[in-house]
Tab-separated table of C-alpha atoms in Angstrom:
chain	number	residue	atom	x	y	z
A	50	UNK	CA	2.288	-6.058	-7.247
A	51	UNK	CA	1.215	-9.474	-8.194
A	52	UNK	CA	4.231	-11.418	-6.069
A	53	UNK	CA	2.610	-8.948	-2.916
A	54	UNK	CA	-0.935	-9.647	-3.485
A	55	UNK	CA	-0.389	-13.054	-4.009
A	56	UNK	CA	1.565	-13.293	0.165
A	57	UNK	CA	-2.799	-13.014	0.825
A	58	UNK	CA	-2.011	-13.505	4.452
A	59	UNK	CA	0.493	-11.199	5.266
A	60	UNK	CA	-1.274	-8.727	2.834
A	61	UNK	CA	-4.553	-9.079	5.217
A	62	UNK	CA	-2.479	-9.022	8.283
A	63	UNK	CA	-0.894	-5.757	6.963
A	64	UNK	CA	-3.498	-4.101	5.918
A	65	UNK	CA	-5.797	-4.417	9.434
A	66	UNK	CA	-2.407	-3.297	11.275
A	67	UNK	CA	-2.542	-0.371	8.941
A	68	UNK	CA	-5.702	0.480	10.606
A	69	UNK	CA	-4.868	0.244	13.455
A	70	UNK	CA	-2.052	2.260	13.931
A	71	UNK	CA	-2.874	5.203	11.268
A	72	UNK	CA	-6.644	4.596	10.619
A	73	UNK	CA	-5.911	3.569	7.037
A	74	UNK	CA	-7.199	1.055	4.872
A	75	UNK	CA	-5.242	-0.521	1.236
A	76	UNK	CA	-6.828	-0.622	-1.817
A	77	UNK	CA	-5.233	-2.392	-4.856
A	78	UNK	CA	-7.858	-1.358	-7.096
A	79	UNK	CA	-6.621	-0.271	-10.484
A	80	UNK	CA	-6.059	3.841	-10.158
A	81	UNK	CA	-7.790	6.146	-13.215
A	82	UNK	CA	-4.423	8.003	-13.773
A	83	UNK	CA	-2.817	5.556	-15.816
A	84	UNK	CA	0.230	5.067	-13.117
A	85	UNK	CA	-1.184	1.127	-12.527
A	86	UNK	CA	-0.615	-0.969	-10.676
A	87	UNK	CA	-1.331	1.119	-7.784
A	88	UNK	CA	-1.585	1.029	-3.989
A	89	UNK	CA	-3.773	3.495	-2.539
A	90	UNK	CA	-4.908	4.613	0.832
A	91	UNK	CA	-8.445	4.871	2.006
A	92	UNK	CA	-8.937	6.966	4.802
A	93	UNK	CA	-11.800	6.732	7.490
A	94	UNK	CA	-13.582	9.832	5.670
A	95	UNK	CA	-13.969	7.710	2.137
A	96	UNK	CA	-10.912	9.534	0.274
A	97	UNK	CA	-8.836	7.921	-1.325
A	98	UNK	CA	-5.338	8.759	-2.157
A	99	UNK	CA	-2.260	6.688	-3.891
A	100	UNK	CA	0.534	6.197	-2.248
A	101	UNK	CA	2.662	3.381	-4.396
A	102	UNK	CA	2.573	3.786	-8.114
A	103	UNK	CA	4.060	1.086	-11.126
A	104	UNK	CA	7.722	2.794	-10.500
A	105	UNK	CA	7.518	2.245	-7.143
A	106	UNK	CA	5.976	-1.252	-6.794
A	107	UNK	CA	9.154	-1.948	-9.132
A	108	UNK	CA	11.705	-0.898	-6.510
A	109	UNK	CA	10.033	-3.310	-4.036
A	110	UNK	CA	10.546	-6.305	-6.336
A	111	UNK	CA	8.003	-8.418	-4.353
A	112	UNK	CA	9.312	-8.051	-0.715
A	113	UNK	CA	6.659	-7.840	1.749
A	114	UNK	CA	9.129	-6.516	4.074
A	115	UNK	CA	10.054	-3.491	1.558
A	116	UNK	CA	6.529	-2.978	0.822
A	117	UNK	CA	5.810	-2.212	4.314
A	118	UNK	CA	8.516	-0.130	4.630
A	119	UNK	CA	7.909	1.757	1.710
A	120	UNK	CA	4.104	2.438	2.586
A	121	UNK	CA	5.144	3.528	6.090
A	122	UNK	CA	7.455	6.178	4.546
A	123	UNK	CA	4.707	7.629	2.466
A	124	UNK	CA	2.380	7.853	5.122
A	125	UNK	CA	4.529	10.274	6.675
A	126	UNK	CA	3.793	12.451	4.220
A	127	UNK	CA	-0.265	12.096	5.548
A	128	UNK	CA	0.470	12.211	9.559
């Protein structure tokens, strides 16, 4: 999470074309389940839900590219 968070730009650009097209904001707040570090949703109604946990974020070794495409899968599972 830290090589994604740390692309600030494209992690800004990202997250405002995540609201655009599904209504969702990104949150990289640490999670209270334990599964950290975490990427969550949070959805125009104040929910919040996760989306990538630690396993996850592993997978994407640091690629914005797979990040995106990863978080775009899982919102399938929203919309």
């Amino acid at each position: 999470m830290k090589r994604i968070s740390r692309q600030k730009r494209a992690f800004k650009a990202l997250d405002a074309k995540f609201r655009a097209d599904y209504g969702v904001g990104l949150e990289t707040t640490a999670s209270s389940t334990g599964r950290e570090p975490c990427v969550l949703a949070k959805f125009e109604d104040g929910s919040t839900s996760m989306l990538l946990d630690a396993r996850d974020l592993a997978t994407i070794d640091g690629s914005m590219e797979s990040f995106e495409k990863t978080l775009r899968a899982k919102l399938f599972l929203f919309f």
